[in-house]
mmCIF file of C-alpha atoms in Angstrom:
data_model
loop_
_atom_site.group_PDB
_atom_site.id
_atom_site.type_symbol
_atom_site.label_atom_id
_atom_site.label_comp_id
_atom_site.label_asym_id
_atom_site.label_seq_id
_atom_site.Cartn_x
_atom_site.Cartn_y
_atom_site.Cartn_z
ATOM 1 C CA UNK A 469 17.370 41.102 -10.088
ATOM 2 C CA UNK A 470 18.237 37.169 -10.610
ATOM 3 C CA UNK A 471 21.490 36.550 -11.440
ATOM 4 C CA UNK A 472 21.688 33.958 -14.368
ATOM 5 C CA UNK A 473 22.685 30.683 -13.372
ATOM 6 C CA UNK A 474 25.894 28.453 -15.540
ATOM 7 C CA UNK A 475 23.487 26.186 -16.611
ATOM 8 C CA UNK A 476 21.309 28.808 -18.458
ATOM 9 C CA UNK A 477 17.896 27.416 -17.008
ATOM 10 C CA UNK A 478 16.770 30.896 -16.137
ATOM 11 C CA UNK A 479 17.860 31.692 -19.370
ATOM 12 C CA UNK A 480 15.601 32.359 -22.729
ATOM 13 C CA UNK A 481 18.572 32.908 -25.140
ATOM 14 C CA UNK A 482 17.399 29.159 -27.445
ATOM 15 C CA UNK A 483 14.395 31.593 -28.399
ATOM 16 C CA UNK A 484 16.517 34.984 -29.173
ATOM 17 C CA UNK A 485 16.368 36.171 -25.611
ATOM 18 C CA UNK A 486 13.294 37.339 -24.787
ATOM 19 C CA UNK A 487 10.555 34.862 -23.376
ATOM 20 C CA UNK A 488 7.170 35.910 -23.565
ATOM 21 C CA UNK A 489 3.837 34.232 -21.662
ATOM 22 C CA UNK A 490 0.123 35.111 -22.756
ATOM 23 C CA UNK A 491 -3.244 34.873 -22.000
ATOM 24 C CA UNK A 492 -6.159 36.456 -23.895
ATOM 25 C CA UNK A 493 -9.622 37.367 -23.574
ATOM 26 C CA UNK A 494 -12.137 38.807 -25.553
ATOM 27 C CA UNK A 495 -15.397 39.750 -24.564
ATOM 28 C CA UNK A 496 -18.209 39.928 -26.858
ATOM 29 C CA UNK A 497 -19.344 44.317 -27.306
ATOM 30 C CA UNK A 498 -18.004 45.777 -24.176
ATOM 31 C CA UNK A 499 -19.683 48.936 -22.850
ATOM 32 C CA UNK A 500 -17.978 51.964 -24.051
ATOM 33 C CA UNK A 501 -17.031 52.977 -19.692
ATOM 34 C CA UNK A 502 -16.312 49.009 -19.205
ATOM 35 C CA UNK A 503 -12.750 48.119 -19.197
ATOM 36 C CA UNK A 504 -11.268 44.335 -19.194
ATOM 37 C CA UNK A 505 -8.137 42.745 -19.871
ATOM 38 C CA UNK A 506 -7.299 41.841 -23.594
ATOM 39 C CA UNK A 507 -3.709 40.353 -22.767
ATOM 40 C CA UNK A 508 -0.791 39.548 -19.839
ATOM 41 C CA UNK A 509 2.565 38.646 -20.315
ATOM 42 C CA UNK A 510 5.771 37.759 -18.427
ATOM 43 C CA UNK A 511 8.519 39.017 -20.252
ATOM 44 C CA UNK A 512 12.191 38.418 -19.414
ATOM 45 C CA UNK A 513 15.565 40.026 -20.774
ATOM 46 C CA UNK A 514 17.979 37.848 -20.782
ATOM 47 C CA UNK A 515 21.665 38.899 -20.291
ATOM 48 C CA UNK A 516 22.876 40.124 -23.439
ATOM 49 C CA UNK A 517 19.285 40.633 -25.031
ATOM 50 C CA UNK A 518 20.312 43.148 -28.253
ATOM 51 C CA UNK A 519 17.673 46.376 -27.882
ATOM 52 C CA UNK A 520 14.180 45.473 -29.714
ATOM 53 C CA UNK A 521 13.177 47.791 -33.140
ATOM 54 C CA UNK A 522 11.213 50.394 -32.760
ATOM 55 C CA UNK A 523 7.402 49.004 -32.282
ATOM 56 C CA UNK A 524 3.850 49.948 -31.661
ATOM 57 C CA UNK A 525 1.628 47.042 -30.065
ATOM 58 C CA UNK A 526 -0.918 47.383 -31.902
ATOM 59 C CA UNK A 527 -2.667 49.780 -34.582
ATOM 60 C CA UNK A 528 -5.459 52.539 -34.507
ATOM 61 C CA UNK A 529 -9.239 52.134 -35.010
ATOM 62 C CA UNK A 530 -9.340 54.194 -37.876
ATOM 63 C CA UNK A 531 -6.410 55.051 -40.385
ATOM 64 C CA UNK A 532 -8.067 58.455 -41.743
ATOM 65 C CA UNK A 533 -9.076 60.181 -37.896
ATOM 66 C CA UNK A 534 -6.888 59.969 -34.881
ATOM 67 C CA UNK A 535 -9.040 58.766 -31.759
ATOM 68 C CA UNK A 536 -8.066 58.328 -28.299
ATOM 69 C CA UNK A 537 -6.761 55.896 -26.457
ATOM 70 C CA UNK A 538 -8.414 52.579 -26.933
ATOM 71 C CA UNK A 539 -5.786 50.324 -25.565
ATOM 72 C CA UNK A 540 -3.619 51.006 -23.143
ATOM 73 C CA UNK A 541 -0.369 48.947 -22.214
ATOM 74 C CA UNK A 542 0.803 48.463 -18.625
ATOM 75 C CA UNK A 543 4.634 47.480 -17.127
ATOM 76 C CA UNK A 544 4.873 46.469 -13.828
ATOM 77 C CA UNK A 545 8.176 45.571 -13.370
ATOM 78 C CA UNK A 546 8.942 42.378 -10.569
ATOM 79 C CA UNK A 547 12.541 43.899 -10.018
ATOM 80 C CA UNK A 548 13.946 47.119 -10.121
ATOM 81 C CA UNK A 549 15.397 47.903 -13.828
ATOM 82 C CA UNK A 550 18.402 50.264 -14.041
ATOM 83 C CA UNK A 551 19.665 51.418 -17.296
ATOM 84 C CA UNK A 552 22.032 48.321 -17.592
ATOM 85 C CA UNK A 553 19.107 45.574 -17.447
ATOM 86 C CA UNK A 554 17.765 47.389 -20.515
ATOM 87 C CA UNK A 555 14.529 48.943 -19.619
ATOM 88 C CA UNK A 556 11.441 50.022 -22.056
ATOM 89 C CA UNK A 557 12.187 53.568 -24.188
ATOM 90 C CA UNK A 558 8.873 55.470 -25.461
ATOM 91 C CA UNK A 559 8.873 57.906 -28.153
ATOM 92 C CA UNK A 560 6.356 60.495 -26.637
ATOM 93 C CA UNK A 561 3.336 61.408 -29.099
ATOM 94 C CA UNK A 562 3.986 58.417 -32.151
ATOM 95 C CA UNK A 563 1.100 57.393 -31.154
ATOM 96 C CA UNK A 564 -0.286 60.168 -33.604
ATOM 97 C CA UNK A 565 2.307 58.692 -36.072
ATOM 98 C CA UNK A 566 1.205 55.272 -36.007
ATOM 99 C CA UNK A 567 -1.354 56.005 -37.828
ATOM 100 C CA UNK A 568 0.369 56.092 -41.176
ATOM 101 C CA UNK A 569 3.754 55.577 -40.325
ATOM 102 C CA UNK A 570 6.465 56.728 -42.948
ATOM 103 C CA UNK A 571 4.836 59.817 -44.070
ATOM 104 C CA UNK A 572 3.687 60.930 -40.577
ATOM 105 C CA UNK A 573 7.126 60.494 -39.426
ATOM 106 C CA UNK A 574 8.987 61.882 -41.605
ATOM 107 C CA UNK A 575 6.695 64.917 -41.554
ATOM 108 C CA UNK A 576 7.295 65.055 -38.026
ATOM 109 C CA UNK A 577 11.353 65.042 -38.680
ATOM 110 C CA UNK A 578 10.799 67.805 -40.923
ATOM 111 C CA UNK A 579 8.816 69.933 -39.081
ATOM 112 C CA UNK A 580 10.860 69.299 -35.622
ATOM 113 C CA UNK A 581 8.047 67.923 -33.883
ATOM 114 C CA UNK A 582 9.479 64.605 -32.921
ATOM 115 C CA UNK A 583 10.159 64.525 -29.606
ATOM 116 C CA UNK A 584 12.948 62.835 -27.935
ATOM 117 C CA UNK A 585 12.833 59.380 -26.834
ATOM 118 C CA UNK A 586 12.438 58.920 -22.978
ATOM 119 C CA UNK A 587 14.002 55.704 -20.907
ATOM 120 C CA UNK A 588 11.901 54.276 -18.235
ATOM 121 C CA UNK A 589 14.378 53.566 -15.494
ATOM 122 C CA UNK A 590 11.500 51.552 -12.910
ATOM 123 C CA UNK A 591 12.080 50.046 -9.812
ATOM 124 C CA UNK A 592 10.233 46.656 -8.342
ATOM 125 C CA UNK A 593 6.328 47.474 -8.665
ATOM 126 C CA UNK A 594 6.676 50.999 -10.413
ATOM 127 C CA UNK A 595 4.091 51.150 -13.087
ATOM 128 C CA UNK A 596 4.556 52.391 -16.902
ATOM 129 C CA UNK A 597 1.053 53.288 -18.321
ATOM 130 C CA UNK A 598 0.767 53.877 -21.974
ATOM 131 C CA UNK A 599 -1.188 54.202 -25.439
ATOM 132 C CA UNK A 600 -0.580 50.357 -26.891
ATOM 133 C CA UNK A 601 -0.148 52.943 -30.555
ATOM 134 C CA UNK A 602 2.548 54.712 -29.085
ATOM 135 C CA UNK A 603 6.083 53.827 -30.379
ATOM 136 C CA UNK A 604 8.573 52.187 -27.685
ATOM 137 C CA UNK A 605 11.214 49.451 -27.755
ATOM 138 C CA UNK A 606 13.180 47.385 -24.728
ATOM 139 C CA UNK A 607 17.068 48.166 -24.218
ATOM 140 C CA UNK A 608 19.792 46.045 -24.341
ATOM 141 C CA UNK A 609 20.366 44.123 -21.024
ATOM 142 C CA UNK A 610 23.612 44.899 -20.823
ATOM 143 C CA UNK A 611 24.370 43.698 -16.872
ATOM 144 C CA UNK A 612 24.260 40.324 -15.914
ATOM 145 C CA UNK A 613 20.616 39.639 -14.322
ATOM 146 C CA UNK A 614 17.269 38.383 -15.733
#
């Protein structure tokens, strides 16, 4: 972890906390066993960074039949993120849910199949692999380290 210098130079809060850097590609018809990257970011939580909504990254390839996987999202962390830096919390199995939203979840409330949300407490190079569809949000950073 960085600490966060007086000055606030290390510090995104003029843009609500969270700085994000991208670069995108898009190749014309990949081959259905090709895979390539469609986007990298840098993202840094700033001391004090309130915890994100409740998000998918992006949305399915069809809204009537579930497929699989077709995007996945990768976290590789450059320091080690305990529970006060406000790591990334996934909602195992949305990514069914994200299909149609309101309805599915609250079908999923009713019949008790939601499961619980899970933090991802990573250290420096871990690696969080999941379904882009899949419902997650970052924490609070709560200490005082970018």
């Amino acid at each position: 972890p960085f600490p966060v210098s007086d000055d606030n130079t290390n510090n995104a809060t003029d843009i609500g906390n969270t700085e994000t850097t991208t670069t995108s590609s898009s190749p014309n018809k990949p081959d259905q066993n090709e895979y390539y990257l469609v986007n990298f970011s840098l993202l840094l939580a700033t001391p004090g960074c309130p915890t994100q909504s409740w998000h998918a990254d992006g949305g399915h390839t069809s809204i009537t039949t579930h497929h699989p996987c077709h995007v996945f999202n990768v976290f590789v962390p450059l320091v080690d993120v305990p529970l006060a830096m406000g790591p990334t919390e996934v909602r195992p199995g949305t990514h069914y849910h994200t299909r149609n939203l309101a309805p599915m979840m609250l079908a999923a409330r009713c019949k008790k199949t939601l499961r619980k949300s899970v933090v991802a407490e990573l250290g420096m190079g871990d690696a969080l692999v999941f379904d882009y569809r899949i419902l997650h949000r970052g924490r609070a950073n709560l200490s005082d380290m970018v």
